[in-house]
Amino acid sequence: MGSLYRSEPVALCQLFLQSEASYSCLSELGELGMVQLKDLNVTVSAFQRKFVTEVRRCEEMERKLRFLEKEIREDDIVILDTGDNPEAPAPREMTDLELMFERLVKEVRDLNTSAEALKQNFLDLTQLKHILRKTHSFFDEVDRHYDSALIDLQAEGTESVNLLADDSLLVTPHTIRFEFVAGVVERQHLSAFERMLWRISMGNVLIKQVDIETPLEDPITGNSVLKSVFLIFFQGEQLKAKVKKVCAGFHATIYPCPETKAQRREMAMGVMTRIEDLNTVITQTEVHRFALLSSIAESIRIWSIKVRKIKTIYHAMNWFNIDITQKCLIGECWCPVAQLERIQRALQRGAAKSGCSESAAILNRMDTREQPPTYHSTNKFTSAFQGIVDSYGVASYREVNPALFTIISFPFLFSLMFGDAGHGFFMFLAGLLMVIFENRLIRMRITVDVWDIFFGGRYVILLMGLFSIYAGFMYNDFFSKPLNIFGSSWSTDLKNMTVDGRYASLSPINNTNGVPYFAGIDPVWQMSSNKITFLNSFKMKISIIFGVTQMFFGVILSFQNHRYFNERINIYCEFIPEMIFLFCIFGYLVILIFYKWLAYDASEASCAPSLLIGLINMFLMQYDTKEDGCPPLFKGQQAVQTCLLVLCILCVPWLLLVKPLVKHYERKRGLTYGAARSGYVLMRNGDIELQASHSTLSIQSGDVLLQDQQRDEVVHHVDGDDEECLSNASEETEFNLGDSLIHQSIHTIEYCLGCISHTASYLRLWALSLAHSELSEVLWTMVLRRGFTLGHATTLSALTTYLLFTPWLCLTIVILLLMEGMSAFLHTLRLHWVEFQSKFYKGEGYPFEPFVFEKFDTILAESVQT
């Protein structure tokens, strides 16, 4: 929990790795995930780095694995994922993997090529089979016309035959012979194909076509294609060439077709035999290919992990410098101080795996004033709340982390706006189910983005639902209906009631037992005509109370930051006037709210003053006695409010001028007044930038190597509570009074106006709570209540209620749970980011991004873009 309140101490270290042990050591560090490596070769292009060849080999292996995975998924083969996480293979295994992938890819491609050729042959034979079958009827028709023509000629004694106008071809052995072309064309191109032939031949062709009923498979794409058989009759070689060109343009396939019936029958028998043989060969090829891909699918996930780890290691090695002798890799890294022993043991394991001594890997602490990364140790429960804070900005190093308080404050403020026990129970149940079955849901690997958001925030949803149940219990709101659990404090005594039409007025003096409802709001208010007036006043006041309390807490946390970083000037010149300013206005308002609740009862309600008007009169300095003769809120109210107003006004120049003038005075005297968080500078002699070159790192080059491994945080001091704190930079930035005044004036205006606007902003707790309760009541009244208002027709009422329950439940889930829940979530997010965190949270840090195999690809991509 301590690391969640503040980020863990992080130290800058130097890594000295022998070339033989560097791969194994980085493999262990990648498995550990507790080291953030620094790129010391920022100015060196990716193509000029030492291990670029190995990285390219890994990328080539990844390309081959992607090809194999694509082939596996195209065949609908399930890729086995056992969840195993193999270690990075040794460097010598890289060549074996390359050869194996090359062999598998070549074998799969050969099978694909063979299968494609076999399918193409199968398609050609199938189309030829259909041509032989379909053209048989065409030639039979020609033969019938020929026999009829011979009979007519013998009867008339004529020796010539002509091409008839009815598209019938009459041929004799003594006339000119017509040629023909047979083939297949896609059915969608058939009409355009016929028009083109008619135009280029000027009507001197005869086209016969018939559709192939069975769709044919394209061997390249695998899609089903509808085709038609055509038979074209024409005369002359010139027209023949034109016909073939048109066929080629429409991708029509032409096949040889014998003229005699016997030859066609003989060819058809041969084609059927070859098709049967091809079917056998294609089936065997597909079975062999499926078996090969199935065996690959069992191991491809493991291979992918191994290749990714190899690539990650060589990428990390490119971030190191290499000494002149080419025998040692030298790098820098950020390490959590608490994890240094584990890192040392990981380096020792890596050196042992490579067969080197423990001295092959050395980790040295370095003194630095460079700002370290921010590292919070989170778990699956706290990670979602930490993500909410980090979305606004990553905490500065060792700054107070709001995530610790957000765990409670976020669901609590949400529940104030979503205060319905019934709706909260649904939300709690949804979160509880995701928590109980989280392992099963993780194994399902659902890739929907919206689901990832909800599942990642399952613990947030769980707490929001739980707190909403509590808030609904306090509001006495259960699906917009009250629950009379403890018995109402109001009574309906007709002697003490005033009846006006349909309504009866209850007096809090005569119609109550004098004892308040045990917990929450009395259920009688849900039935009253002035319910909204009462609830508005109540919820508005508690919104102000909780809002001002959270702002006070934020200012107190700023004191923790000032104290931790030894910023004493900020304590005296910012924290104290900010507390006085906030207390004099809104702290006083909260006290008045409680005082009014305790000091006035029902008998004195007519003289109870308006707190809002009183606060306005406090700034206007108006204290005139009311005409009705009611006394002031308390004795000495004018004197107290005058003193508070004077203090509030004095805090403005205090915030604006004191800090810049004190810093200017101390600067002139050559003194310092507390440390500053800015100005982290890496401690190196001269202006040596080792990140920009491959120069040798050594003690002489200016790096300070610390041999004492038991030393505490690198740059720190110990305050009164023995906490580690950062000291000010060795070279302070130049102070400018004008810039300091401008900066302080911006801070003063932002804080003073922010206190007012932020207090008003907390009224959204009241507004959204009112909107949620009214929407819930509308759904109940306009939908579900209809079934209960059908008089004494019990059967009809039950049936109507049964039919209306489903739409009521759907509208409740969609509108009140999802839409209203999202609205309340966003408003709660704003209250934390702006109203709460602006009081103490700078959020100017950068995250600790460890060298870990699962996330290093993302880190590398971001660094390349930068």
mmCIF file of C-alpha atoms in Angstrom, residues 494 618 738:
data_model
loop_
_atom_site.group_PDB
_atom_site.id
_atom_site.type_symbol
_atom_site.label_atom_id
_atom_site.label_comp_id
_atom_site.label_asym_id
_atom_site.label_seq_id
_atom_site.Cartn_x
_atom_site.Cartn_y
_atom_site.Cartn_z
ATOM 1 C CA LEU A 494 -57.282 13.332 11.424
ATOM 2 C CA MET A 618 -21.606 38.430 3.798
ATOM 3 C CA GLY A 738 8.605 39.014 -13.365
#
